[in-house]
Coordinates of C-alpha atoms in Angstrom, one line a residue:
M564 CA -23.8 -12.8 0.5
A565 CA -21.9 -10.8 2.1
I566 CA -20.5 -7.5 0.1
L567 CA -16.7 -8.5 -0.1
D568 CA -18.1 -12.1 -1.8
K569 CA -20.3 -10.4 -3.8
L570 CA -17.6 -8.4 -5.3
L571 CA -15.1 -11.1 -5.8
E572 CA -17.8 -12.9 -7.9
N573 CA -18.5 -10.1 -9.5
L574 CA -15.0 -9.9 -9.9
K575 CA -14.8 -13.0 -11.4
D576 CA -17.8 -12.2 -13.9
Y577 CA -16.3 -9.7 -15.5
T578 CA -12.9 -11.4 -15.8
S579 CA -15.0 -14.4 -17.5
K580 CA -16.4 -12.3 -19.9
L581 CA -13.1 -10.7 -20.9
D582 CA -11.6 -14.3 -21.1
E583 CA -14.6 -14.8 -23.6
A584 CA -14.0 -11.9 -25.3
N585 CA -10.5 -12.1 -25.8
N586 CA -10.8 -12.8 -29.4
V587 CA -12.7 -10.3 -30.9
D588 CA -11.8 -7.7 -33.6
L589 CA -11.2 -4.8 -31.8
D590 CA -11.1 -2.8 -35.0
S591 CA -14.6 -2.8 -34.5
W592 CA -15.6 0.5 -33.0
F593 CA -18.5 -1.9 -31.1
N594 CA -16.3 -4.3 -29.9
L595 CA -13.6 -2.0 -29.0
F596 CA -16.2 0.4 -26.8
A597 CA -17.5 -3.2 -25.2
I598 CA -14.1 -4.5 -23.9
L599 CA -13.4 -0.7 -22.5
H600 CA -16.6 -0.9 -20.7
L601 CA -16.0 -4.2 -19.2
L602 CA -11.9 -3.0 -18.3
Q603 CA -13.5 -0.4 -16.6
V604 CA -16.1 -2.1 -14.3
Q605 CA -13.8 -4.9 -14.3
A606 CA -11.5 -2.5 -12.5
Q607 CA -14.3 -0.8 -10.6
S608 CA -15.3 -3.5 -9.1
F609 CA -11.6 -4.3 -7.7
I610 CA -11.4 -1.0 -6.5
D611 CA -14.6 -1.0 -4.2
L612 CA -13.7 -4.2 -2.9
V613 CA -10.2 -2.7 -2.0
Q614 CA -12.0 0.3 -0.2
T615 CA -14.5 -2.0 1.7
L616 CA -12.0 -4.2 2.7
L617 CA -10.0 -1.3 4.0
S618 CA -13.0 0.1 5.7
N619 CA -14.0 -3.5 7.4
M620 CA -10.4 -2.8 8.6
G621 CA -10.7 0.3 10.1
I622 CA -8.6 2.2 7.5
S623 CA -9.8 5.4 5.7
S624 CA -8.9 6.5 2.5
Q625 CA -8.8 9.4 -0.1
G626 CA -9.7 8.1 -3.0
Y627 CA -8.8 5.1 -5.5
R628 CA -4.7 5.8 -5.5
D629 CA -4.4 6.5 -1.8
S630 CA -6.3 3.0 -1.4
I631 CA -4.0 0.7 -3.1
R632 CA -1.3 2.7 -1.1
K633 CA -2.5 1.7 2.2
L634 CA -3.1 -1.6 1.2
Y635 CA 1.2 -2.1 0.1
E636 CA 2.0 0.2 3.3
K637 CA -0.2 -2.9 5.2
N638 CA 1.9 -5.3 3.2
L639 CA -1.0 -6.9 1.6
I640 CA 0.3 -6.1 -1.9
T641 CA 3.7 -5.7 -3.0
A642 CA 5.6 -2.9 -4.4
E643 CA 5.0 -4.5 -8.0
E644 CA 1.2 -5.5 -7.2
R645 CA 0.9 -1.4 -6.5
D646 CA 2.6 -0.1 -9.2
F647 CA 0.1 -2.7 -11.4
L648 CA -2.9 -1.4 -9.8
I649 CA -1.8 2.8 -10.2
S650 CA -1.3 2.3 -13.7
V651 CA -4.9 0.2 -13.4
V652 CA -6.3 3.0 -11.6
G653 CA -5.1 5.7 -14.4
F654 CA -6.4 3.5 -16.9
M655 CA -9.8 3.8 -16.0
N656 CA -9.6 7.2 -15.4
I657 CA -8.8 7.5 -19.1
I658 CA -11.8 5.5 -20.1
V659 CA -14.3 7.4 -18.0
H660 CA -12.8 11.0 -18.8
E661 CA -10.4 10.8 -21.7
Y662 CA -11.9 8.3 -23.8
A663 CA -11.5 9.7 -27.0
T664 CA -7.5 9.4 -26.4
V665 CA -7.8 5.6 -25.5
N666 CA -5.1 3.6 -27.8
P667 CA -6.7 0.4 -29.3
I668 CA -3.1 -0.9 -29.3
F669 CA -2.8 -0.4 -25.8
V670 CA -6.2 -2.7 -25.0
K671 CA -4.9 -4.9 -27.9
K672 CA -1.9 -5.8 -25.9
I673 CA -3.8 -6.0 -22.6
M674 CA -6.3 -8.9 -24.2
E675 CA -3.7 -10.6 -25.9
N676 CA -1.2 -10.6 -23.0
K677 CA -4.7 -11.3 -20.0
E678 CA -3.4 -8.8 -18.6
Y679 CA -6.8 -7.8 -17.0
R680 CA -6.6 -11.1 -15.1
R681 CA -4.0 -9.6 -12.6
L682 CA -7.5 -8.1 -10.7
L683 CA -8.7 -11.5 -10.1
E684 CA -5.3 -12.9 -8.7
I685 CA -4.9 -10.1 -6.9
A686 CA -8.1 -9.9 -5.2
Y687 CA -7.7 -13.8 -4.0
N688 CA -4.6 -12.9 -2.7
L689 CA -6.1 -9.8 -0.5
R690 CA -8.5 -12.7 0.7
E691 CA -6.2 -14.6 2.2
K692 CA -4.5 -11.9 3.5
A693 CA -6.7 -10.4 4.9
K694 CA -9.1 -13.0 6.0
N695 CA -9.5 -11.8 9.5
Y696 CA -11.5 -8.7 7.6
W697 CA -13.5 -10.4 5.1
D698 CA -16.9 -9.7 5.2
C699 CA -16.6 -9.4 9.0

């Protein structure tokens, strides 16, 4: 299986696991940390997909936010998607580096509104818009 397809499969798997966990009690520290980890690896899988796609396109980037900016500059994502993805990267950085400051209410909102599913939707759109560079 080619690399972008594998990353997309990972993203689908993490999204599915988040769907399964959508009704867990986030007042439990164990469940909260499990959800945070799933959100983190889902976001990282998406970023890995983006950076691999850009590499296939011959485009280098300097970090996660720059990768998102370049997708926008190439008209592969909308301004609203760009802003959403920048917020995902920011949240991922908080999970990794400032985990003690994560607000469980914010995590509950992400889960209740299934906002995590947008990453998979954007990834499918990228596959369609950049199909000439998908696993070339």
